PDB file of C-alpha atoms in Angstrom:
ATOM      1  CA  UNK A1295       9.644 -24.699  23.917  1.00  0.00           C
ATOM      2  CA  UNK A1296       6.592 -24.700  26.278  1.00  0.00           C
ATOM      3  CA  UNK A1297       8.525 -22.114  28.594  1.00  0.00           C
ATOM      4  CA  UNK A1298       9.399 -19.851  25.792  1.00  0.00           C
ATOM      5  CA  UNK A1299       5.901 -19.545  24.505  1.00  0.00           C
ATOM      6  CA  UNK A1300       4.806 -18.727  28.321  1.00  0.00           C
ATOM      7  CA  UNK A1301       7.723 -16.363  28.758  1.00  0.00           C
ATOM      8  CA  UNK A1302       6.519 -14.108  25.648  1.00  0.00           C
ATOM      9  CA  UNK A1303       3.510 -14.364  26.684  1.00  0.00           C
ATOM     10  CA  UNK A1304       4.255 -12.698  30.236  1.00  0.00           C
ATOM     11  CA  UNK A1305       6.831 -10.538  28.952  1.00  0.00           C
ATOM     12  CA  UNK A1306       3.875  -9.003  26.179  1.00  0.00           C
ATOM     13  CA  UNK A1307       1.445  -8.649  28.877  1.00  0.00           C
ATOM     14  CA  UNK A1308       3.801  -7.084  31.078  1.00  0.00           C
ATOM     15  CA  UNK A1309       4.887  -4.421  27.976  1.00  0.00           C
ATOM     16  CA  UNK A1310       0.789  -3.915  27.744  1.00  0.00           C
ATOM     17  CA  UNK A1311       0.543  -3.431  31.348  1.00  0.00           C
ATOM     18  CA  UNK A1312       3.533  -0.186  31.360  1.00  0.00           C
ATOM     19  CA  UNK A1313       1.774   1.091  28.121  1.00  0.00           C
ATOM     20  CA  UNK A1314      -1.457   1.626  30.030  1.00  0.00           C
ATOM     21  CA  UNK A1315      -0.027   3.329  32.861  1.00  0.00           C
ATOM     22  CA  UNK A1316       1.778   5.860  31.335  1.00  0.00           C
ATOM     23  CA  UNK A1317       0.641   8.976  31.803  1.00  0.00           C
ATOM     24  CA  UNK A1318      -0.428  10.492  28.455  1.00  0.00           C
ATOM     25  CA  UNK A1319      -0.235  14.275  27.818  1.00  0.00           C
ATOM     26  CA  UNK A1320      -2.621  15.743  26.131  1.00  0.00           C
ATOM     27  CA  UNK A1321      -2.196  18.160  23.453  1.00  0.00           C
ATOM     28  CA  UNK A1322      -4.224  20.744  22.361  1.00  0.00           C
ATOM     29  CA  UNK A1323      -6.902  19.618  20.040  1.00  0.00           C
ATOM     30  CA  UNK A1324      -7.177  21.175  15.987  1.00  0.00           C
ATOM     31  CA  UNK A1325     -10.582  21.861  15.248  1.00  0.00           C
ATOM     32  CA  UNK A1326     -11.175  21.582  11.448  1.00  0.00           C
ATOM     33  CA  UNK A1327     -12.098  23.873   9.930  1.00  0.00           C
ATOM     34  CA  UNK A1328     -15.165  24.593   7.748  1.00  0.00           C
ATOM     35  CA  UNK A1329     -15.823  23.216   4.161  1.00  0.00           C
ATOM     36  CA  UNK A1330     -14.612  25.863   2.161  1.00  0.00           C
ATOM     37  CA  UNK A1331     -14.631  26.958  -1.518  1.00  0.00           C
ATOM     38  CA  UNK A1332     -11.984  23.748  -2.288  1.00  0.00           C
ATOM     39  CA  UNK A1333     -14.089  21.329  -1.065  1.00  0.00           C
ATOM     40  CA  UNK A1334     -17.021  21.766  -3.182  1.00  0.00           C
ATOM     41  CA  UNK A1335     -14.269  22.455  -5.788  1.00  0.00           C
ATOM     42  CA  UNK A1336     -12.873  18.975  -5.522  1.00  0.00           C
ATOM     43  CA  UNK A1337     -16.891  17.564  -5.475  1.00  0.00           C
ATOM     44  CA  UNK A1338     -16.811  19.574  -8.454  1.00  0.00           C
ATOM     45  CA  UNK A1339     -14.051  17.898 -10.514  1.00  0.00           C
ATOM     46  CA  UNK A1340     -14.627  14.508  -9.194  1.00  0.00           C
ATOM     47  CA  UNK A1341     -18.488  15.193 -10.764  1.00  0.00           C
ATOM     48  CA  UNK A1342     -16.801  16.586 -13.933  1.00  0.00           C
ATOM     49  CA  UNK A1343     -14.294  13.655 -14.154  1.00  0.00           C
ATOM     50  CA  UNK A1344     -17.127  11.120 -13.679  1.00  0.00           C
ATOM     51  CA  UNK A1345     -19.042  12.554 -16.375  1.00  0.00           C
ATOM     52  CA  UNK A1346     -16.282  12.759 -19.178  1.00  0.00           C
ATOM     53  CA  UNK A1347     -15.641   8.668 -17.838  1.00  0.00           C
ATOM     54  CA  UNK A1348     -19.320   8.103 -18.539  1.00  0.00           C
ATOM     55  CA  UNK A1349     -18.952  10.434 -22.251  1.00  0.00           C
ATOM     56  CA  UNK A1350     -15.931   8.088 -22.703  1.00  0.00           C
ATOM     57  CA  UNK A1351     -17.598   4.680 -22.553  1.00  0.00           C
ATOM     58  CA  UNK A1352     -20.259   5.656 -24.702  1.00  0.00           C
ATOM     59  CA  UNK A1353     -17.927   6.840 -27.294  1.00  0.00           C
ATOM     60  CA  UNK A1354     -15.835   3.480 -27.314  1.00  0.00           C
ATOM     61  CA  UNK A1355     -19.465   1.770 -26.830  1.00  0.00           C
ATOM     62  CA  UNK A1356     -20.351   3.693 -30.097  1.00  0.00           C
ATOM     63  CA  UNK A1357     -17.222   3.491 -32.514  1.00  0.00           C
ATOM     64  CA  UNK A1358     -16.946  -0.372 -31.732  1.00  0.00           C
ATOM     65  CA  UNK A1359     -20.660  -0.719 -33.054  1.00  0.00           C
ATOM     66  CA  UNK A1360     -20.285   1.520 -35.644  1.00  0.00           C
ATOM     67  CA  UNK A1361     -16.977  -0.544 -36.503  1.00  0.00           C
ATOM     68  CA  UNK A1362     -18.984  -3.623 -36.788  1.00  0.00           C
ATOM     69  CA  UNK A1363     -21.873  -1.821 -38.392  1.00  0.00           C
ATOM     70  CA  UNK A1364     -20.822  -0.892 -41.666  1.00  0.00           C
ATOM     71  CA  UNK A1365     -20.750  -4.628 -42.705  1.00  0.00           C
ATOM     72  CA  UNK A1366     -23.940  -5.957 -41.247  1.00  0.00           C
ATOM     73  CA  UNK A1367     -25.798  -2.973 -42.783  1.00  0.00           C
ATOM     74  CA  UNK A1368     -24.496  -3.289 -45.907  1.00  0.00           C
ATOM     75  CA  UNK A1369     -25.449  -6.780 -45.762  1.00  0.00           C
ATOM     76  CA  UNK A1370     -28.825  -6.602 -44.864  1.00  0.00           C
ATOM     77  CA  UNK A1371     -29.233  -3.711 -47.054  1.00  0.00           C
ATOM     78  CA  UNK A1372     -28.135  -6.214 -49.826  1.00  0.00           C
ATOM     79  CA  UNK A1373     -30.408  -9.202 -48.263  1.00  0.00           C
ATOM     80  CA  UNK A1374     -33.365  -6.992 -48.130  1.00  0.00           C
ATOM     81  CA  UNK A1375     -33.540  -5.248 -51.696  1.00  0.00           C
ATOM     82  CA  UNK A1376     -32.654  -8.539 -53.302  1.00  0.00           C
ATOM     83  CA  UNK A1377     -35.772 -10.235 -51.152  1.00  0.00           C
ATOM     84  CA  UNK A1378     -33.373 -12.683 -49.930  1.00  0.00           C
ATOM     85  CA  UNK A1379     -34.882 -13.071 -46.362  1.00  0.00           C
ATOM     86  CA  UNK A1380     -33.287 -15.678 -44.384  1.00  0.00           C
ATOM     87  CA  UNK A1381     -33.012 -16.817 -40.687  1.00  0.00           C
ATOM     88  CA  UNK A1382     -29.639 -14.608 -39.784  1.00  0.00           C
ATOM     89  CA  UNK A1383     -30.747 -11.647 -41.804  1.00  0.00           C
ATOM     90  CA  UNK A1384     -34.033 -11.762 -39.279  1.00  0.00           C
ATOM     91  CA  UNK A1385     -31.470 -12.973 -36.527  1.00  0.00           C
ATOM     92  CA  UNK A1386     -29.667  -9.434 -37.368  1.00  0.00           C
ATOM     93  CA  UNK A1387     -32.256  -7.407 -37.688  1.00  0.00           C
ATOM     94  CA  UNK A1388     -33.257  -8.006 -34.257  1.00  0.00           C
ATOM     95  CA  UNK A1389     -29.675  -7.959 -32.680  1.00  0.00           C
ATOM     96  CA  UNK A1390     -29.071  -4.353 -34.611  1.00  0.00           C
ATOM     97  CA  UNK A1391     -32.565  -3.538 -32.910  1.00  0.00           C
ATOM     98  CA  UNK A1392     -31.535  -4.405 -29.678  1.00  0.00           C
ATOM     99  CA  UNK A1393     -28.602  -2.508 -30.097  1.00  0.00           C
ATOM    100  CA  UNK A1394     -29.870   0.372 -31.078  1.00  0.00           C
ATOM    101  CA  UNK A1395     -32.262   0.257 -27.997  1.00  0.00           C
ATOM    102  CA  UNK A1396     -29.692  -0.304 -25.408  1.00  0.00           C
ATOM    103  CA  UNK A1397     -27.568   2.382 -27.227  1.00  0.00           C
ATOM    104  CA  UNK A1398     -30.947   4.659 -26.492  1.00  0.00           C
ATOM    105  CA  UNK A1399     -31.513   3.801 -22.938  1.00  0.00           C
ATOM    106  CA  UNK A1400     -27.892   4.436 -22.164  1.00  0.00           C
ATOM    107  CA  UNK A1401     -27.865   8.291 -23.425  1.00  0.00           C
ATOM    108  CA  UNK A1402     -30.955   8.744 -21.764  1.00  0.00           C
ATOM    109  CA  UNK A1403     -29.635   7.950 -18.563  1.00  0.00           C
ATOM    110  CA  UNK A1404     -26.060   9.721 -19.431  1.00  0.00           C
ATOM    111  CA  UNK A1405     -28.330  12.779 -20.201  1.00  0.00           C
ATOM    112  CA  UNK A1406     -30.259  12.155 -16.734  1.00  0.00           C
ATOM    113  CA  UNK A1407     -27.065  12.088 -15.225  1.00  0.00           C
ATOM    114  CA  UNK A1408     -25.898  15.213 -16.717  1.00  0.00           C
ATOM    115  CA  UNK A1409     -28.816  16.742 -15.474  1.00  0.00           C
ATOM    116  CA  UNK A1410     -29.118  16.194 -12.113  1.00  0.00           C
ATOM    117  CA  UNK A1411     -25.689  16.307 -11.148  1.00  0.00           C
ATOM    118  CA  UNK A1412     -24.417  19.806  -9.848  1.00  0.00           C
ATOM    119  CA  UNK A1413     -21.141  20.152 -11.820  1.00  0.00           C
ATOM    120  CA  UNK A1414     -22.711  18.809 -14.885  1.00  0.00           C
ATOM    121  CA  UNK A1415     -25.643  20.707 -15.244  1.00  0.00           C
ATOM    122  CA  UNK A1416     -24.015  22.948 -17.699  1.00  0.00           C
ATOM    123  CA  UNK A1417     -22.334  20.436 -20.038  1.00  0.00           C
ATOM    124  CA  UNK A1418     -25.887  19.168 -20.302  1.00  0.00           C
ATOM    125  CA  UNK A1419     -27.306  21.733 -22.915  1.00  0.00           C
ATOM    126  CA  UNK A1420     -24.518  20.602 -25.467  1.00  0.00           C
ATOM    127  CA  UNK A1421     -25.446  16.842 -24.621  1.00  0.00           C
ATOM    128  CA  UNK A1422     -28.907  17.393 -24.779  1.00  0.00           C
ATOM    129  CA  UNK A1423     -29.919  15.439 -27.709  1.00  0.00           C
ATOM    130  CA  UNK A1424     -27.741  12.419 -27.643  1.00  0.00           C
ATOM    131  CA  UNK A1425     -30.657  10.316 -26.768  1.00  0.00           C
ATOM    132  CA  UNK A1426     -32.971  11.387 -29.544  1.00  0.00           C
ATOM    133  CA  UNK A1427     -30.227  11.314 -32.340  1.00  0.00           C
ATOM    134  CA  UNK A1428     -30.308   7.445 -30.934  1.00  0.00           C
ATOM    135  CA  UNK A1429     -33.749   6.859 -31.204  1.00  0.00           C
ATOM    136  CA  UNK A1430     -33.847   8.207 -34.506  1.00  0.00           C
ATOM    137  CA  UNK A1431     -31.226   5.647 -35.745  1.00  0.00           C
ATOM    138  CA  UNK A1432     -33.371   2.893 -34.352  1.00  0.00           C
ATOM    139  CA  UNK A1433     -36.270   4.217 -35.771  1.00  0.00           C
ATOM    140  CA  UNK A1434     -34.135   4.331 -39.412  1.00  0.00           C
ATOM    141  CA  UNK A1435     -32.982   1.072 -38.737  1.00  0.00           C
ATOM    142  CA  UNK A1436     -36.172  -1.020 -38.024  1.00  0.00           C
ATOM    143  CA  UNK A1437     -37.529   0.843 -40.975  1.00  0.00           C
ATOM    144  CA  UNK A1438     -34.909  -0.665 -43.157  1.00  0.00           C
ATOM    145  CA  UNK A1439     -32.923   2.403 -43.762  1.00  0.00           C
ATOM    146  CA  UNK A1440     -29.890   1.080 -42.462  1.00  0.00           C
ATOM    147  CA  UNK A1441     -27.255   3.744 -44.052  1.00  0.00           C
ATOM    148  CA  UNK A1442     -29.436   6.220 -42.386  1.00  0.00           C
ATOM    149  CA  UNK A1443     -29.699   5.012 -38.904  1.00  0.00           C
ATOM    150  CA  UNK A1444     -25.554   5.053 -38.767  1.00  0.00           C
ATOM    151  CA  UNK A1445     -25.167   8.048 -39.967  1.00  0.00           C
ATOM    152  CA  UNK A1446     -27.186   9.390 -36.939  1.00  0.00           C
ATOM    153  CA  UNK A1447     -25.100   7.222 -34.449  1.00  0.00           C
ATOM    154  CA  UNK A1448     -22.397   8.854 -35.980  1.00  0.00           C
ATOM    155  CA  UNK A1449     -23.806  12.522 -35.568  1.00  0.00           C
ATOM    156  CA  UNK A1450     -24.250  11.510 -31.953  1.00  0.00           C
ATOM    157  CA  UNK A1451     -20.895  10.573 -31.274  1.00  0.00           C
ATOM    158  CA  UNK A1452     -19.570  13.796 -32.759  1.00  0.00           C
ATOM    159  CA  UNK A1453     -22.030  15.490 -29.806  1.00  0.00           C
ATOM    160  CA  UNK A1454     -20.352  13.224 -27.359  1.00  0.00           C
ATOM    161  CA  UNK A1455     -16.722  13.720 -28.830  1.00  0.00           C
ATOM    162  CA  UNK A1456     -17.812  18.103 -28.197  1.00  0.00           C
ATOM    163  CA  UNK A1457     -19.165  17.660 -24.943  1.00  0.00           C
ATOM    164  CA  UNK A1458     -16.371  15.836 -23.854  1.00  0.00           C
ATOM    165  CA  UNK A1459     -14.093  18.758 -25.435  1.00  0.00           C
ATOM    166  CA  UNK A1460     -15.391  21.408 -23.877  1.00  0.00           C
ATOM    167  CA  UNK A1461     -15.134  19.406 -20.552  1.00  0.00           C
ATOM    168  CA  UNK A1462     -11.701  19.860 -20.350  1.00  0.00           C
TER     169      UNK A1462
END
């Protein structure tokens, strides 16, 4: 067995030793050629696909809220005019407030994004707003007016839903 091992191993150095002297012919070299119009036209699409992925997620983000939304509000809504203050109606206040931020920070930065990305820059006047349609449903909903504040998430996911429209 010993033998065998040391006979590979000569007959792979030997096989290593022919493969560096062969002579090797050289062939003309391509050059490559420029970036041209395609290339900045793929940066282009992969900027534009990126940005409808980033739409996308704060879409879902949104309905799934919304989805889970309706009920709380109503809830609270209920809780509050009734003067029925408990420890989870304050315990969902303050989730639906931290919600409501979070939803906030993240169209801010999908609107920086939009804006400083070449390839996006002009998608960015029709999502231009997201972020303040956001803050006004936190505002709504720390104020109490809970029917309010979703129906301004849901005006901003209609401007997500026709930015991501005209996007393709």
């Amino acid at each position: 067995m010993r033998k065998l091992g040391i006979v590979l191993c000569i007959v792979l150095l030997a096989t290593a030793a022919v493969a560096q002297t062969r002579t090797r012919r050289s062939t003309p070299q391509r050059r490559r050629a420029p970036a041209t119009a395609s290339t900045t036209l793929d940066t282009a699409a992969q900027a534009k696909t990126e940005g409808a992925s980033r739409i996308a997620i704060q879409i879902k983000n949104l309905t799934a809220f919304l989805y889970l939304y309706g009920r709380i509000s109503k809830d609270l809504e209920v809780m509050t005019t009734s003067g029925q203050a408990s420890p989870t109606t304050d315990r969902n206040k303050a989730q639906l407030k931290t919600s409501f931020e979070d939803f906030r920070v993240g169209l801010d930065q999908l609107e920086i994004y939009f804006r400083t990305t070449p390839g996006l820059q002009g998608y960015y006047v029709k999502l231009a707003g997201a972020a303040a349609g956001a803050a006004a449903g936190e505002e709504q909903a720390a104020a109490g007016r809970y029917d309010q504040a979703g129906k301004s998430l849901l005006g901003v996911v209609g401007r997500l839903v026709d930015v991501l429209a005209i996007m393709h």
